[in-house]
């Protein structure tokens, strides 16, 4: 393969051990076999590889590709008909969503991610109905879409074996609803009731097919404490030990989940997971909004990562994660856009800005994340939560050539004072429209504002055509089920939070 040199007026290599950005001026990377072979001034790279194709230029800036460390679906629940609800009601509301072809669906959000600089996604596939064969076929559709567009993806199929609609056993919830509603509810549960050994078989098959991939890898995703029996938690811990793969788990996303953990274990969700040996540097907490001070101390002690899903926490009324406390304890924090960001899309630059601004506690000397910390979340720390850890997230020699090329003139036009450093300007001003090109493993997948390998307009037209067809009978029945079951889901949570006395991590306003 021909060597390439990619250079810009500014190159962000990554971050040093104290979190400071490592910047190079008028510098680039020499790319060989998909990896960064060398880094430095343009002249020295040319001397090392005189035949190399030189790309980039003085009007550009080059950064490591971003990692969206928590992602589920393509077309958003809102697009498909479910308004935002608190998570616990949202599960029911989302029963009504239309069926979308998984390849088209995955491409839809991949477009949005890539055009905002995302090169790697942690795809958490929450549920696929049917037999093990059907579940594997669904996984292959998602993975196939990432292969098609050229994105790097860590794929997981959620492990869960109980409490599928509310935080109690399916059969107990069925018993709460009127008799007329029971057959439809039971039929729904039966579509998603694979036994634990079958789920392990699916995981092993996914690992066999994709575990050693260059751009696609697999990881373990126990869905959330309430969704896993003790046996399932033991199974997840065993899989992690057997494979050495990272684990990503929704934990303490909402106050109801905090209350659930108390009801189940008499204590905190995190302390309970620790009993199963799950917590360690390979473990990432998705959300972690309701972590107590003791949880944060335990997470720091065990070396776990947290994935901060800022937009999602706002949209579903989950609360504000104590990110300032995580950072104070040196817990690596990744960023995830989850189902969709604050604008109902997957714009990583915007998500970074939201994370930057949300944790500004009032007070002259109060804590808040810096732009450099946020950019590190979106690169190196996100990378750390995936099976590509140590291979992506920075542009040092030996790392994968996953990078974003910004049209820096567009970012700074018509003026940007140089009193502010590169990272400050990038995180606070760069928009998706100033992302010029995106490279994964040395290959351009987005170039000068166009997708190289997939025709975006054709995919969108196909989605539009398919969803313009009338709803299927199954979709109509699920809409009815969503509507009919909602009051019973709502009543299940009445009084659920009684007795929970919370003293917030952040003081955002005062009433006395
Ligand atoms: Zn999630």
Coordinates of C-alpha atoms and ligand atoms in Angstrom, one line a residue:
X1 CA 0.0 0.0 0.0
X2 CA 1.2 3.5 -0.8
X3 CA 2.3 5.7 2.2
X4 CA 0.2 8.8 2.9
X5 CA 1.1 11.9 4.7
X6 CA -1.7 13.9 6.3
X7 CA -0.8 17.2 7.7
X8 CA -2.3 20.5 9.0
X9 CA -1.4 23.8 10.6
X10 CA -2.2 22.1 13.9
X11 CA -2.1 18.4 14.7
X12 CA -3.5 17.1 18.0
X13 CA -1.7 13.9 18.9
X14 CA -3.5 13.2 22.1
X15 CA -3.1 14.2 25.8
X16 CA -0.2 13.9 28.1
X17 CA -0.4 12.1 31.5
X18 CA -1.5 15.2 33.2
X19 CA -4.3 15.8 30.6
X20 CA -2.6 18.6 28.7
X21 CA -3.0 18.4 24.9
X22 CA 0.0 17.4 22.8
X23 CA -0.1 19.8 19.8
X24 CA 2.2 20.0 16.8
X25 CA 2.3 22.9 14.5
X26 CA 2.7 22.5 10.7
X27 CA 2.9 18.8 11.3
X28 CA 1.4 15.6 10.2
X29 CA 1.3 11.8 10.4
X30 CA 2.9 9.3 8.0
X31 CA 0.3 6.6 7.4
X32 CA 1.4 3.1 6.5
X33 CA -0.8 0.1 6.4
X34 CA -3.6 1.9 8.2
X35 CA -1.4 2.9 11.1
X36 CA 0.5 6.1 12.2
X37 CA 4.0 5.2 11.2
X38 CA 5.6 8.5 12.2
X39 CA 4.5 11.9 13.4
X40 CA 6.3 15.3 13.0
X41 CA 7.0 18.3 10.8
X42 CA 6.1 17.8 7.1
X43 CA 9.7 18.0 5.9
X44 CA 10.8 15.2 8.1
X45 CA 7.9 13.0 7.1
X46 CA 8.7 13.6 3.4
X47 CA 12.3 12.7 4.0
X48 CA 11.2 9.4 5.6
X49 CA 8.9 8.5 2.7
X50 CA 9.6 10.5 -0.4
X51 CA 7.0 8.6 -2.5
X52 CA 4.2 9.2 0.0
X53 CA 1.0 10.9 -1.2
X54 CA 0.7 14.2 0.7
X55 CA -2.8 15.3 1.8
X56 CA -4.1 18.1 4.0
X57 CA -2.6 21.5 4.1
X58 CA -2.1 24.7 6.0
X59 CA -5.8 25.5 6.2
X60 CA -6.6 22.3 8.1
X61 CA -6.4 20.9 11.6
X62 CA -6.1 17.2 12.3
X63 CA -7.3 15.4 15.5
X64 CA -7.9 11.8 16.5
X65 CA -11.3 10.5 15.5
X66 CA -14.0 10.7 18.2
X67 CA -15.5 7.8 20.0
X68 CA -19.3 7.8 20.7
X69 CA -19.1 5.4 23.6
X70 CA -22.8 4.7 24.0
X71 CA -25.1 4.2 21.1
X72 CA -28.2 2.1 20.4
X73 CA -30.3 2.9 17.3
X74 CA -30.5 4.8 14.0
X75 CA -33.8 6.5 13.5
X76 CA -34.6 8.1 16.9
X77 CA -37.5 7.1 19.1
X78 CA -38.9 10.6 18.6
X79 CA -38.8 10.2 14.8
X80 CA -40.5 6.9 15.1
X81 CA -43.3 8.2 17.3
X82 CA -42.3 8.1 21.0
X83 CA -42.0 11.5 22.8
X84 CA -39.4 11.8 25.5
X85 CA -40.5 10.3 28.8
X86 CA -38.8 9.4 32.0
X87 CA -36.9 6.2 31.2
X88 CA -39.3 3.9 33.1
X89 CA -42.3 5.1 31.0
X90 CA -40.3 5.3 27.8
X91 CA -39.8 1.5 27.8
X92 CA -43.6 1.2 27.4
X93 CA -44.0 4.2 25.0
X94 CA -41.3 2.7 22.7
X95 CA -43.4 -0.5 22.2
X96 CA -45.2 1.6 19.6
X97 CA -42.1 2.3 17.4
X98 CA -42.2 1.2 13.8
X99 CA -39.9 -1.6 12.5
X100 CA -37.0 -0.3 10.5
X101 CA -34.6 -2.4 8.4
X102 CA -31.5 -2.6 10.6
X103 CA -29.0 -2.0 7.9
X104 CA -30.7 1.3 6.8
X105 CA -31.2 2.2 10.4
X106 CA -27.6 1.8 11.3
X107 CA -26.4 3.7 8.3
X108 CA -28.8 6.5 9.2
X109 CA -27.0 7.3 12.5
X110 CA -23.6 6.4 11.1
X111 CA -23.9 9.3 8.7
X112 CA -24.6 11.7 11.5
X113 CA -21.8 10.4 13.7
X114 CA -19.2 10.4 10.9
X115 CA -20.0 13.9 9.7
X116 CA -19.4 15.1 13.3
X117 CA -16.1 13.4 13.5
X118 CA -16.9 10.0 15.1
X119 CA -14.8 7.2 13.8
X120 CA -15.6 4.6 16.5
X121 CA -19.0 3.7 18.0
X122 CA -19.9 1.5 21.0
X123 CA -23.0 0.0 19.5
X124 CA -25.2 -1.4 22.3
X125 CA -27.9 -3.5 20.6
X126 CA -30.6 -3.5 23.2
X127 CA -32.9 -6.1 21.9
X128 CA -33.7 -8.2 18.8
X129 CA -36.7 -10.5 18.8
X130 CA -36.9 -14.1 18.0
X131 CA -34.7 -17.2 17.9
X132 CA -30.9 -17.2 18.3
X133 CA -30.6 -17.3 14.5
X134 CA -32.9 -14.3 14.2
X135 CA -30.8 -12.4 16.8
X136 CA -27.6 -13.2 15.0
X137 CA -29.0 -12.2 11.7
X138 CA -30.0 -8.8 13.3
X139 CA -26.5 -8.4 14.7
X140 CA -25.0 -9.1 11.2
X141 CA -27.2 -6.5 9.7
X142 CA -25.9 -3.8 12.1
X143 CA -22.3 -4.9 11.8
X144 CA -22.7 -5.2 8.0
X145 CA -23.8 -1.5 7.8
X146 CA -20.7 -0.4 9.8
X147 CA -18.5 -2.4 7.5
X148 CA -20.2 -0.9 4.5
X149 CA -19.6 2.7 5.5
X150 CA -16.2 1.9 6.9
X151 CA -16.7 2.9 10.5
X152 CA -15.0 1.2 13.5
X153 CA -17.5 -0.4 15.8
X154 CA -17.5 -2.3 19.1
X155 CA -20.7 -4.3 19.0
X156 CA -22.6 -5.9 21.8
X157 CA -26.0 -7.6 22.2
X158 CA -27.5 -6.8 25.6
X159 CA -27.6 -9.6 28.1
X160 CA -30.9 -9.6 30.2
X161 CA -33.1 -12.3 31.6
X162 CA -35.8 -10.6 33.6
X163 CA -38.0 -7.5 34.4
X164 CA -38.5 -6.6 30.7
X165 CA -41.0 -3.8 31.1
X166 CA -41.0 -2.6 34.7
X167 CA -38.7 -3.3 37.7
X168 CA -40.4 -6.6 38.7
X169 CA -40.9 -10.1 37.2
X170 CA -42.7 -10.2 33.9
X171 CA -45.4 -12.6 35.2
X172 CA -46.0 -10.4 38.2
X173 CA -46.5 -7.4 36.0
X174 CA -48.8 -9.4 33.7
X175 CA -50.9 -10.2 36.7
X176 CA -51.4 -6.4 37.4
X177 CA -52.9 -5.6 34.1
X178 CA -56.6 -6.3 33.1
X179 CA -57.2 -9.7 31.8
X180 CA -58.0 -8.5 28.3
X181 CA -54.5 -7.0 28.0
X182 CA -52.6 -10.1 29.2
X183 CA -52.4 -12.1 25.9
X184 CA -50.8 -9.2 24.0
X185 CA -48.4 -8.5 26.8
X186 CA -47.4 -12.2 27.2
X187 CA -47.0 -12.4 23.4
X188 CA -44.7 -9.4 23.5
X189 CA -42.5 -10.9 26.3
X190 CA -42.3 -14.2 24.5
X191 CA -40.6 -12.5 21.5
X192 CA -37.7 -11.5 23.8
X193 CA -37.4 -14.4 26.1
X194 CA -34.2 -16.2 25.1
X195 CA -32.8 -18.4 27.9
X196 CA -29.4 -17.3 29.4
X197 CA -27.5 -20.2 27.9
X198 CA -28.8 -19.3 24.4
X199 CA -27.7 -15.7 25.0
X200 CA -24.2 -17.0 25.9
X201 CA -24.2 -19.1 22.7
X202 CA -25.1 -15.9 20.7
X203 CA -22.2 -14.0 22.4
X204 CA -19.8 -16.8 21.6
X205 CA -20.9 -16.9 18.0
X206 CA -20.5 -13.2 17.6
X207 CA -17.1 -13.5 19.1
X208 CA -16.2 -16.2 16.7
X209 CA -17.4 -14.2 13.7
X210 CA -16.1 -10.8 14.7
X211 CA -13.9 -11.0 17.8
X212 CA -10.6 -10.6 16.0
X213 CA -11.8 -8.0 13.5
X214 CA -9.8 -5.0 12.4
X215 CA -12.7 -2.5 12.5
X216 CA -15.4 -4.6 14.1
X217 CA -15.0 -6.1 17.6
X218 CA -17.4 -7.4 20.2
X219 CA -17.9 -6.6 23.9
X220 CA -20.0 -7.7 26.8
X221 CA -23.1 -5.7 27.7
X222 CA -25.1 -6.8 30.8
X223 CA -28.1 -4.4 30.2
X224 CA -28.7 -3.0 33.7
X225 CA -29.0 -4.4 37.2
X226 CA -32.8 -4.7 37.1
X227 CA -32.6 -6.7 33.9
X228 CA -30.2 -9.3 35.2
X229 CA -30.8 -12.1 37.7
X230 CA -28.0 -13.1 40.0
X231 CA -27.2 -16.0 37.7
X232 CA -27.0 -13.6 34.7
X233 CA -24.7 -11.3 36.7
X234 CA -22.5 -14.3 37.4
X235 CA -22.6 -15.2 33.8
X236 CA -21.5 -11.7 32.7
X237 CA -18.6 -11.7 35.2
X238 CA -17.6 -15.2 33.9
X239 CA -17.7 -14.1 30.3
X240 CA -15.5 -11.1 31.1
X241 CA -13.0 -13.3 32.9
X242 CA -13.0 -15.9 30.2
X243 CA -12.5 -13.4 27.3
X244 CA -10.8 -10.4 28.9
X245 CA -13.2 -8.2 26.9
X246 CA -14.6 -4.9 28.2
X247 CA -18.0 -4.7 29.8
X248 CA -20.4 -1.8 29.3
X249 CA -23.5 -1.7 31.6
X250 CA -26.2 0.8 32.2
X251 CA -26.0 1.5 35.9
X252 CA -27.9 4.0 38.1
X253 CA -29.3 6.0 35.2
X254 CA -32.4 7.1 37.1
X255 CA -33.5 7.5 40.7
X256 CA -35.9 4.6 40.3
X257 CA -32.9 2.4 39.5
X258 CA -31.2 3.6 42.7
X259 CA -34.4 2.7 44.6
X260 CA -34.6 -0.7 42.8
X261 CA -31.0 -1.6 44.0
X262 CA -32.0 -0.8 47.6
X263 CA -35.1 -2.9 47.3
X264 CA -33.1 -5.8 45.8
X265 CA -29.9 -5.7 47.7
X266 CA -30.4 -3.5 50.7
X267 CA -27.7 -1.2 49.4
X268 CA -26.1 0.4 46.3
X269 CA -26.2 -1.0 42.8
X270 CA -22.5 -0.6 42.4
X271 CA -21.6 -2.3 45.7
X272 CA -23.9 -5.2 44.6
X273 CA -22.2 -5.5 41.2
X274 CA -18.8 -5.6 43.1
X275 CA -19.9 -8.7 44.9
X276 CA -19.9 -10.5 41.5
X277 CA -16.4 -9.3 40.7
X278 CA -17.7 -7.2 37.8
X279 CA -16.0 -3.9 38.7
X280 CA -12.5 -3.3 37.4
X281 CA -10.7 -1.3 34.7
X282 CA -12.5 -3.3 32.0
X283 CA -15.9 -2.1 33.3
X284 CA -17.8 1.0 32.1
X285 CA -20.8 2.4 33.8
X286 CA -23.3 3.8 31.3
X287 CA -24.9 7.0 32.8
X288 CA -24.0 6.7 36.6
X289 CA -26.2 9.7 37.3
X290 CA -27.3 8.4 40.7
X291 CA -24.0 7.3 42.0
X292 CA -23.5 8.2 45.7
X293 CA -20.2 9.5 47.2
X294 CA -19.5 5.9 48.3
X295 CA -20.2 4.6 44.8
X296 CA -17.8 7.2 43.3
X297 CA -15.1 6.2 45.8
X298 CA -15.7 2.5 45.0
X299 CA -15.6 3.2 41.2
X300 CA -12.3 5.1 41.6
X301 CA -10.8 2.3 43.7
X302 CA -11.7 -0.4 41.2
X303 CA -10.5 1.7 38.2
X304 CA -13.9 1.6 36.4
X305 CA -14.8 4.1 33.6
X306 CA -18.0 6.1 33.4
X307 CA -19.7 6.9 30.1
X308 CA -21.5 10.3 30.4
X309 CA -24.6 10.5 28.3
X310 CA -25.4 14.1 28.8
X311 CA -28.2 14.7 26.3
X312 CA -30.0 11.5 27.2
X313 CA -30.0 12.4 30.9
X314 CA -31.7 15.7 30.1
X315 CA -34.2 14.3 27.7
X316 CA -35.4 11.4 29.9
X317 CA -35.4 13.5 33.1
X318 CA -32.7 11.3 34.5
X319 CA -30.8 14.1 36.2
X320 CA -27.3 15.5 36.0
X321 CA -24.4 13.0 36.4
X322 CA -21.8 14.2 39.0
X323 CA -19.1 14.5 36.4
X324 CA -17.1 17.0 38.4
X325 CA -16.9 14.5 41.2
X326 CA -15.8 11.7 38.7
X327 CA -13.0 14.0 37.4
X328 CA -11.9 14.9 40.9
X329 CA -11.4 11.2 41.6
X330 CA -9.6 10.7 38.3
X331 CA -12.3 8.3 37.0
X332 CA -11.9 8.1 33.2
X333 CA -15.1 9.6 31.7
X334 CA -16.2 8.8 28.1
X335 CA -19.0 10.5 26.2
X336 CA -22.0 8.8 24.7
X337 CA -24.8 10.3 22.7
X338 CA -27.1 7.4 23.6
X339 CA -30.3 7.2 21.5
X340 CA -30.0 10.8 20.4
X341 CA -28.6 14.2 21.4
X342 CA -30.3 17.3 22.4
X343 CA -31.2 18.2 18.8
X344 CA -32.4 14.6 18.2
X345 CA -29.4 13.8 16.1
X346 CA -25.9 12.3 16.7
X347 CA -23.6 15.3 16.7
X348 CA -20.5 14.6 18.7
X349 CA -19.2 18.2 18.6
X350 CA -22.5 19.4 20.0
X351 CA -22.5 16.7 22.7
X352 CA -19.0 17.8 23.8
X353 CA -20.2 21.3 24.1
X354 CA -23.2 20.3 26.2
X355 CA -20.9 18.2 28.5
X356 CA -18.6 21.2 28.7
X357 CA -21.3 23.6 29.8
X358 CA -23.6 21.5 32.0
X359 CA -21.3 20.9 34.9
X360 CA -20.6 24.6 35.6
X361 CA -21.5 24.8 39.3
X362 CA -22.2 28.4 40.4
X363 CA -19.3 30.1 42.1
X364 CA -16.1 31.9 41.1
X365 CA -13.8 29.0 41.9
X366 CA -16.3 26.2 41.4
X367 CA -15.4 23.0 39.5
X368 CA -16.2 22.4 35.9
X369 CA -14.6 20.3 33.1
X370 CA -12.1 22.1 30.8
X371 CA -12.3 21.9 27.0
X372 CA -9.2 19.6 27.1
X373 CA -10.9 17.3 29.6
X374 CA -14.0 17.1 27.4
X375 CA -12.0 16.5 24.2
X376 CA -10.1 13.7 26.1
X377 CA -13.5 12.2 27.0
X378 CA -14.4 12.1 23.3
X379 CA -11.1 10.6 22.2
X380 CA -8.7 8.7 24.5
X381 CA -11.1 8.0 27.3
X382 CA -13.9 6.8 25.0
X383 CA -11.4 4.6 23.3
X384 CA -10.5 3.1 26.6
X385 CA -14.0 1.7 27.1
X386 CA -13.8 -0.3 23.8
X387 CA -11.9 -3.4 22.7
X388 CA -9.8 -1.1 20.6
X389 CA -8.2 0.5 23.8
X390 CA -4.6 1.3 23.2
X391 CA -5.0 1.2 19.4
X392 CA -7.2 4.3 18.8
X393 CA -8.0 7.6 20.5
X394 CA -4.7 9.3 19.8
X395 CA -2.4 9.7 16.8
X396 CA 0.9 8.5 18.2
X397 CA 3.1 6.2 16.2
X398 CA 1.7 2.6 16.2
X399 CA -1.9 3.8 16.7
X400 CA -4.6 3.4 14.0
X401 CA -4.8 6.3 11.6
X402 CA -8.4 7.3 12.6
X403 CA -8.6 11.0 12.3
X404 CA -10.8 14.0 11.6
X405 CA -9.6 16.8 9.3
X406 CA -11.2 20.2 10.2
X407 CA -11.4 23.1 7.8
X408 CA -9.8 25.4 10.3
X409 CA -10.6 28.5 8.3
X410 CA -14.3 27.6 8.5
X411 CA -14.0 27.1 12.3
X412 CA -12.3 30.5 12.8
X413 CA -13.8 32.6 10.0
X414 CA -13.9 35.6 10.0
X415 CA -11.8 36.0 13.2
X416 CA -10.7 34.1 16.2
X417 CA -8.3 35.7 18.6
X418 CA -5.3 33.6 19.4
X419 CA -5.6 34.4 23.1
X420 CA -7.6 31.2 23.2
X421 CA -5.7 27.9 22.5
X422 CA -6.5 25.4 19.8
X423 CA -8.5 23.0 22.0
X424 CA -10.6 25.8 23.5
X425 CA -11.6 27.0 20.1
X426 CA -12.2 23.5 18.7
X427 CA -14.4 22.3 21.5
X428 CA -16.4 25.5 21.7
X429 CA -16.7 26.6 18.1
X430 CA -16.2 23.7 15.7
X431 CA -19.5 22.6 14.0
X432 CA -20.1 19.5 11.9
X433 CA -20.1 21.6 8.8
X434 CA -16.4 22.4 9.4
X435 CA -15.6 18.7 9.5
X436 CA -13.9 18.4 6.1
X437 CA -12.9 14.7 6.0
X438 CA -12.8 11.6 8.2
X439 CA -10.4 8.7 8.0
X440 CA -10.6 5.3 9.6
X441 CA -7.6 3.0 9.6
X442 CA -5.9 5.1 6.9
X443 CA -8.9 5.0 4.6
X444 CA -11.1 8.0 3.8
X445 CA -14.7 7.3 4.6
X446 CA -15.9 10.9 4.4
X447 CA -14.1 13.3 2.1
X448 CA -14.8 17.0 1.5
X449 CA -18.2 16.7 3.0
X450 CA -19.2 13.5 1.1
X451 CA -19.5 9.9 2.1
X452 CA -17.0 7.8 0.1
X453 CA -18.5 4.3 0.3
X454 CA -22.3 4.8 0.7
X455 CA -24.7 7.0 -1.1
X456 CA -26.4 8.9 1.7
X457 CA -29.3 10.3 -0.4
X458 CA -30.1 6.9 -1.7
X459 CA -30.2 5.4 1.8
X460 CA -32.4 8.3 3.1
X461 CA -34.7 7.9 0.1
X462 CA -35.0 4.2 0.8
X463 CA -35.9 4.9 4.4
X464 CA -38.5 7.4 3.3
X465 CA -40.1 5.0 0.9
X466 CA -40.3 2.1 3.3
X467 CA -41.7 4.2 6.1
X468 CA -44.3 5.8 3.8
X469 CA -45.9 2.4 3.5
X470 CA -48.9 1.8 5.8
X471 CA -48.2 0.4 9.3
X472 CA -48.1 -3.4 9.4
X473 CA -50.6 -5.3 11.5
X474 CA -47.9 -6.1 14.1
X475 CA -47.0 -2.4 14.3
X476 CA -50.7 -1.4 14.8
X477 CA -51.0 -4.0 17.5
X478 CA -47.9 -2.8 19.3
X479 CA -49.2 0.8 19.2
X480 CA -52.3 -0.4 21.0
X481 CA -50.3 -2.3 23.5
X482 CA -48.1 0.7 24.3
X483 CA -51.2 2.9 24.8
X484 CA -53.0 0.3 27.0
X485 CA -50.1 -0.7 29.1
X486 CA -48.9 2.8 29.9
X487 CA -51.3 3.6 32.8
X488 CA -50.2 0.3 34.5
X489 CA -46.5 1.1 34.1
X490 CA -47.2 4.5 35.5
X491 CA -49.0 3.1 38.5
X492 CA -46.3 0.5 39.2
X493 CA -43.9 3.4 40.0
X494 CA -46.3 5.3 42.3
X495 CA -44.5 5.7 45.7
X496 CA -41.5 3.9 44.3
X497 CA -39.1 6.6 45.5
X498 CA -40.7 7.1 48.9
X499 CA -38.0 7.3 51.6
X500 CA -35.2 8.2 49.3
X501 CA -33.5 11.2 50.7
X502 CA -31.1 12.7 48.3
X503 CA -28.7 15.5 48.9
X504 CA -27.6 16.6 45.4
X505 CA -23.9 16.6 44.3
X506 CA -24.5 20.0 42.6
X507 CA -26.3 23.0 43.9
X508 CA -27.7 24.7 40.9
X509 CA -30.2 27.0 42.6
X510 CA -31.7 27.7 46.1
X511 CA -35.2 27.9 47.4
X512 CA -34.6 29.3 50.9
Ligands
LIG1 ZN1 -28.3 3.4 26.7

